CSV table of C-alpha atoms in Angstrom, one decimal:
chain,number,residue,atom,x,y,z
A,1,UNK,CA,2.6,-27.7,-5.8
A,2,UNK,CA,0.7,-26.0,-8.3
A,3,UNK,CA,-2.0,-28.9,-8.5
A,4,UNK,CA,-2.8,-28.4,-4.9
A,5,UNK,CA,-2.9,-24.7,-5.5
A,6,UNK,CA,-5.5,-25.7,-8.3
A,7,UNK,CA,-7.3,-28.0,-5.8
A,8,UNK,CA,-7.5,-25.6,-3.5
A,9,UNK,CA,-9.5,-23.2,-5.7
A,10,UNK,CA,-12.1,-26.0,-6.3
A,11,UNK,CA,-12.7,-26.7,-2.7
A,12,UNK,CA,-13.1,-23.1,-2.2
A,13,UNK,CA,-16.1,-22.8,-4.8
A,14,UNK,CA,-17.6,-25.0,-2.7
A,15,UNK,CA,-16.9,-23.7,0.6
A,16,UNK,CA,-18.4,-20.3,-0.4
A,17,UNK,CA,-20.8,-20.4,-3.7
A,18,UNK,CA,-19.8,-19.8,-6.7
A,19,UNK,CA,-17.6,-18.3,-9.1
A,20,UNK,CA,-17.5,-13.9,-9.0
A,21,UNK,CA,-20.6,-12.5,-10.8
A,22,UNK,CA,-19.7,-11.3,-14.2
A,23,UNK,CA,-20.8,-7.6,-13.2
A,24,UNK,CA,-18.1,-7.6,-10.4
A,25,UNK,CA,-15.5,-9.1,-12.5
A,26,UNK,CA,-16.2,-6.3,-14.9
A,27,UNK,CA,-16.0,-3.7,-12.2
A,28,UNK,CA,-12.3,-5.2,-11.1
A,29,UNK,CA,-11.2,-4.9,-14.5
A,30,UNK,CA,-12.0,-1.0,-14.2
A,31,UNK,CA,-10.1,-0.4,-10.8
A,32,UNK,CA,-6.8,1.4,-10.4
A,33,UNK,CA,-4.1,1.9,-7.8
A,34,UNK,CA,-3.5,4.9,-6.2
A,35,UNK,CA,-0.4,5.8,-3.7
A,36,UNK,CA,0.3,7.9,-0.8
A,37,UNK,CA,4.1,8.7,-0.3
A,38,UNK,CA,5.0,11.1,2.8
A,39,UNK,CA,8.6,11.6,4.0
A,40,UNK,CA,7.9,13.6,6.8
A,41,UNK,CA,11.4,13.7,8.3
A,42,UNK,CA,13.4,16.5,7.6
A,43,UNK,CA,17.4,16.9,7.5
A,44,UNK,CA,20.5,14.6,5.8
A,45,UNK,CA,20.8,12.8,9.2
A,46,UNK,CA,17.3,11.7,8.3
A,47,UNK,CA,17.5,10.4,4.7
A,48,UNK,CA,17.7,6.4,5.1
A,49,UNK,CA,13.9,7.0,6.1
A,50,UNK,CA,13.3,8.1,2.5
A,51,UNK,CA,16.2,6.3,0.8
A,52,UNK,CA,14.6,4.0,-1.8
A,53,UNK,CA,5.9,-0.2,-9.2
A,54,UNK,CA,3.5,-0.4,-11.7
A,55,UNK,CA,1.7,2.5,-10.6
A,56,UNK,CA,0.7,5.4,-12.9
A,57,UNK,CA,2.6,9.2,-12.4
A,58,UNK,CA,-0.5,11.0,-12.4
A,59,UNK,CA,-1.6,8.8,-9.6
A,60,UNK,CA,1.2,8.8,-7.3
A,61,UNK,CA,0.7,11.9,-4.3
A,62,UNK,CA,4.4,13.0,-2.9
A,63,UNK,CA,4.9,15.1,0.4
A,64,UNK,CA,8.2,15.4,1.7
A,65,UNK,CA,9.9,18.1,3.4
A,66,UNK,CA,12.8,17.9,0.7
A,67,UNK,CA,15.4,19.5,2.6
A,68,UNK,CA,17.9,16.4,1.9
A,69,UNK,CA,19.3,16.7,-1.6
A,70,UNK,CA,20.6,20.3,-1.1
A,71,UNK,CA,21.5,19.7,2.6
A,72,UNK,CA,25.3,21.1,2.9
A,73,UNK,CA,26.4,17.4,4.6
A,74,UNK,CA,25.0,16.1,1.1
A,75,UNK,CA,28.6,15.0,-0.9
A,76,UNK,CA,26.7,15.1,-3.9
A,77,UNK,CA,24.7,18.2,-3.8
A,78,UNK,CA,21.4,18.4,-6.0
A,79,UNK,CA,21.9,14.3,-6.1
A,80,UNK,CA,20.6,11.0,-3.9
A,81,UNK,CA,21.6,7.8,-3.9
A,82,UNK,CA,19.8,4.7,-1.6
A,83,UNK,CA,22.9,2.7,-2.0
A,84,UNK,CA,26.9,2.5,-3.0
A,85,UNK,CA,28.0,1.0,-5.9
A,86,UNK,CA,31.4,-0.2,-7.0
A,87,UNK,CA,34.5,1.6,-8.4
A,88,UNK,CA,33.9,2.9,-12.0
A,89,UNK,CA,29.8,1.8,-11.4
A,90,UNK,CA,27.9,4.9,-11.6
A,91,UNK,CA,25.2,5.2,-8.9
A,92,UNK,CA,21.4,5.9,-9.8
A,93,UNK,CA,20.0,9.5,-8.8
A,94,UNK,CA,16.9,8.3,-7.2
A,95,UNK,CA,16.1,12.0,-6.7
A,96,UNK,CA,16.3,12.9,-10.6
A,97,UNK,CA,12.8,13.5,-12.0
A,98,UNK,CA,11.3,12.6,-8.6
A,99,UNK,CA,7.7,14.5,-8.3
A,100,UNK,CA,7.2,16.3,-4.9
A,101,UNK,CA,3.5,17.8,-4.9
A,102,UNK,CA,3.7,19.0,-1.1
A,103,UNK,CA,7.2,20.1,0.3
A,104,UNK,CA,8.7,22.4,3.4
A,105,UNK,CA,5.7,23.9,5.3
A,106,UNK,CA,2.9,22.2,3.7
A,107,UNK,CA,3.9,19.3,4.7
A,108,UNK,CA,1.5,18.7,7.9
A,109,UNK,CA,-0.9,16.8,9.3
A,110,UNK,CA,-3.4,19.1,7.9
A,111,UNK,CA,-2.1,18.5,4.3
A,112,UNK,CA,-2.1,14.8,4.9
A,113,UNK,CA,-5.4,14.3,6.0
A,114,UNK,CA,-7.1,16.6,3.4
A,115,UNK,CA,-4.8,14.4,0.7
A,116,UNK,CA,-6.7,11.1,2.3
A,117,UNK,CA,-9.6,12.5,2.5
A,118,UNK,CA,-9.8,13.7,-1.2
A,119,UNK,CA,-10.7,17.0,0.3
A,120,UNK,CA,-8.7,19.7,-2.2
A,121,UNK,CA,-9.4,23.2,-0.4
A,122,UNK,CA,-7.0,25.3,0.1
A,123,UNK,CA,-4.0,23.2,-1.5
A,124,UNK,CA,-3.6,25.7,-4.4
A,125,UNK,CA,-4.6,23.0,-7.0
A,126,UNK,CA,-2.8,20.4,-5.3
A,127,UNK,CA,-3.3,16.8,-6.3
A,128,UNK,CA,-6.0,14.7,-3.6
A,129,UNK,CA,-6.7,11.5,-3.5
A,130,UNK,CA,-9.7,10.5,-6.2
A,131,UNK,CA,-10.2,6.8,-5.3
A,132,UNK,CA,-13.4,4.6,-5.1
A,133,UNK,CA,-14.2,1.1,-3.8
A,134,UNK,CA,-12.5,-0.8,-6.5
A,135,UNK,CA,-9.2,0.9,-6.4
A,136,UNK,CA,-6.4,0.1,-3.9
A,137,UNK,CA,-3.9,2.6,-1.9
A,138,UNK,CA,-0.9,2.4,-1.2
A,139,UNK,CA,0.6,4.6,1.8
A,140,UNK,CA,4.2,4.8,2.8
A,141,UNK,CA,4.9,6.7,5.6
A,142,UNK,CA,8.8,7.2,6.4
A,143,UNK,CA,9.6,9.2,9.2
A,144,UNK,CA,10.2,9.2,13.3
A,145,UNK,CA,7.3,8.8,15.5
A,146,UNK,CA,5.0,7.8,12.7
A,147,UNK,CA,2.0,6.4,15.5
A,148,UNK,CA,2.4,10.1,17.0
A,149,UNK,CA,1.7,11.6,12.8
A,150,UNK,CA,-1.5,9.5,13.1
A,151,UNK,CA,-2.7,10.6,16.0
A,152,UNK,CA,-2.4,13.6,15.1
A,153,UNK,CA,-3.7,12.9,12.1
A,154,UNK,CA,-6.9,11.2,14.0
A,155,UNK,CA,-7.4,14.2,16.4
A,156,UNK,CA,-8.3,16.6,13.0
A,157,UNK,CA,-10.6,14.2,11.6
A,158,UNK,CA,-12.3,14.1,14.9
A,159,UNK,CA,-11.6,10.5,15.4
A,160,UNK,CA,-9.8,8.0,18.0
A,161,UNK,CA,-7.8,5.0,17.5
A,162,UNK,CA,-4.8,6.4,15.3
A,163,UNK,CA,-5.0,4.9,11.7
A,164,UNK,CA,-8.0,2.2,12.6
A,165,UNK,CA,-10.1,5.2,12.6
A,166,UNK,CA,-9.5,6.6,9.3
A,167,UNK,CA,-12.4,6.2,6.5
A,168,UNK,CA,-12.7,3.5,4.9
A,169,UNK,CA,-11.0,5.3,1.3
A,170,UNK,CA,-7.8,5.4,3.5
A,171,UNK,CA,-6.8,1.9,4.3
A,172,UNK,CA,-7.6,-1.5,3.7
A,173,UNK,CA,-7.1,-3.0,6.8
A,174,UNK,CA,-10.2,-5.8,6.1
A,175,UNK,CA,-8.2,-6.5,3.0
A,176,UNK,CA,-4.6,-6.8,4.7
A,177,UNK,CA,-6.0,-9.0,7.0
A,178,UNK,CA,-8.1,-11.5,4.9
A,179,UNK,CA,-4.7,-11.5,3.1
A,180,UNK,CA,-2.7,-12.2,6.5
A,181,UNK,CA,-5.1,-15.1,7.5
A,182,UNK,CA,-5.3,-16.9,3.6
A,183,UNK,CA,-1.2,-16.3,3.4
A,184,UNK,CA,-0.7,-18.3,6.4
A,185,UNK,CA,-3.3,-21.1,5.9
A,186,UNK,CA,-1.7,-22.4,2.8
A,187,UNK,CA,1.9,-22.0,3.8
A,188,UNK,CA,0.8,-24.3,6.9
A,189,UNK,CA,-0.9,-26.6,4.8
A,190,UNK,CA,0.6,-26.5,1.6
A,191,UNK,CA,4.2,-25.2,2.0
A,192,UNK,CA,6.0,-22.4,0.4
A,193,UNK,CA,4.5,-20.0,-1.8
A,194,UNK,CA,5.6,-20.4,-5.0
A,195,UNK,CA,4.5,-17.8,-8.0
A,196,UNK,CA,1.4,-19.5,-8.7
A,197,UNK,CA,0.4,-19.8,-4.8
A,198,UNK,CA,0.9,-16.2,-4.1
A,199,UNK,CA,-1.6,-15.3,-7.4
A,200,UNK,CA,-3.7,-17.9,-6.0
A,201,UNK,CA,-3.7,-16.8,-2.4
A,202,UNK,CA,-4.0,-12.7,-3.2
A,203,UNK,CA,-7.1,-14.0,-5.6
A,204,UNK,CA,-8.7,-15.8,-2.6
A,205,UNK,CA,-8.0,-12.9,-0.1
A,206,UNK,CA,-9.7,-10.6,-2.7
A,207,UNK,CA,-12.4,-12.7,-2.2
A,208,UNK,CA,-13.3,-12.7,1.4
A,209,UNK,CA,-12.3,-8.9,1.9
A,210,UNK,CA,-14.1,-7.6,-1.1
A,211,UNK,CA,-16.8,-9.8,-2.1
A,212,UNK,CA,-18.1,-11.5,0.7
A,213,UNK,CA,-16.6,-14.7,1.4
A,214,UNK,CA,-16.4,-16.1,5.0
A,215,UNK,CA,-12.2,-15.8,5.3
A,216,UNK,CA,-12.9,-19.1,8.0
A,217,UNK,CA,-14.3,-20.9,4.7
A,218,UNK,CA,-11.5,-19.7,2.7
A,219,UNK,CA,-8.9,-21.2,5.1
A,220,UNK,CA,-10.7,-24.5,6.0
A,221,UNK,CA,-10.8,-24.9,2.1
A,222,UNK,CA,-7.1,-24.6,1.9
A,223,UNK,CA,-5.9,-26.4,4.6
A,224,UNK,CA,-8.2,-29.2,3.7
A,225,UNK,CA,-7.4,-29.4,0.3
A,226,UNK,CA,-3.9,-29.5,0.7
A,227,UNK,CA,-3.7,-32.0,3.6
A,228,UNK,CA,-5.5,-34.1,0.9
């Protein structure tokens, strides 16, 4: 398998150009990853929304209404756990050292956009998003009626079409679907995607979402090469 992953790569240099210019490669090496963590749901009833990676602290942006470890239907007040563990196996506090930089009221639509948005007014110092074009965002959203948060969401920015419409700094949806289209080319064509495949195939996706590449190349290059 790893030979037609290989393969693969040099049909793609062919099918668009050549190999990244050094000054992008350079650029990539400078780009960090950013997340976006809101648990908007509130109460214990709520808490396998929230319930449970190589990102740094400093830029990780929590909001969460965090009601749920001191809820009185908690059995382990001031504690959380995301799953049980055996007799005499101690459980993890996933809630122990866990960073909240919005909670209770700020916890809005308002908050959220102005965190996407890297816009810091009126947050009392609180931490925005401070991404460019080379980094990448993560954004989990755990709560009820999540499509009804972004349209909410979309109506402050002065937008339409939910999360499609957010700026570009607040989702990679080119990226994700580059990703979507190279992924399933070379598991038709090539078969499962073994370590080397899935570095191969997020390389290639990087390619066509970020750099130019035609993503039609991109897959005609796989499936050709592995049908070889």
């Amino acid at each position: 398998m790893l030979y037609r992953t290989l393969f693969a790569g040099a049909a793609l240099i062919n099918a668009v150009g050549a190999w990244t210019p050094p000054k992008e490669v350079e650029e990539a090496a400078k780009a960090s990853h950013w997340a976006v963590l809101i648990a908007g749901s509130s109460g214990y009833g709520n808490y396998r929304h929230q319930a449970d990676n190589g990102i740094d602290p400093d830029k990780i942006i929590t909001l969460a209404v965090d009601d749920v470890a001191n809820d009185d239907m908690n059995p382990f007040p001031g504690k959380l756990f995301n799953k049980p563990t055996g007799d005499g196996t101690p459980g993890t506090d996933v809630y122990a050292g866990c960073k909240i930089d919005y909670s209770g009221s700020m916890v809005t639509p308002e908050t959220f956009v102005k965190v996407l948005t890297g816009d810091a007014a009126g947050l009392d110092g609180g931490k925005v998003l401070q991404s460019t074009k080379l980094d990448r965002v993560f954004l989990n959203f755990a709560r009820l009626s999540t499509r009804k948060t972004f349209e909410a969401v979309a109506q402050r920015l002065g937008l339409n079409g939910g999360i499609e419409a957010l700026p570009p700094r607040a989702h990679g949806a080119q990226h994700v679907d580059c990703h979507y289209d190279v992924h399933k080319a070379y598991k038709s064509a090539c078969g499962e995607l073994h370590p080397e495949a899935l570095s191969f195939s997020a390389t290639m996706a990087d390619l066509c979402a970020q750099q130019g590449g035609s993503p039609d190349a991109i897959v005609k290059a796989i499936s050709a090469a592995c049908a070889a």
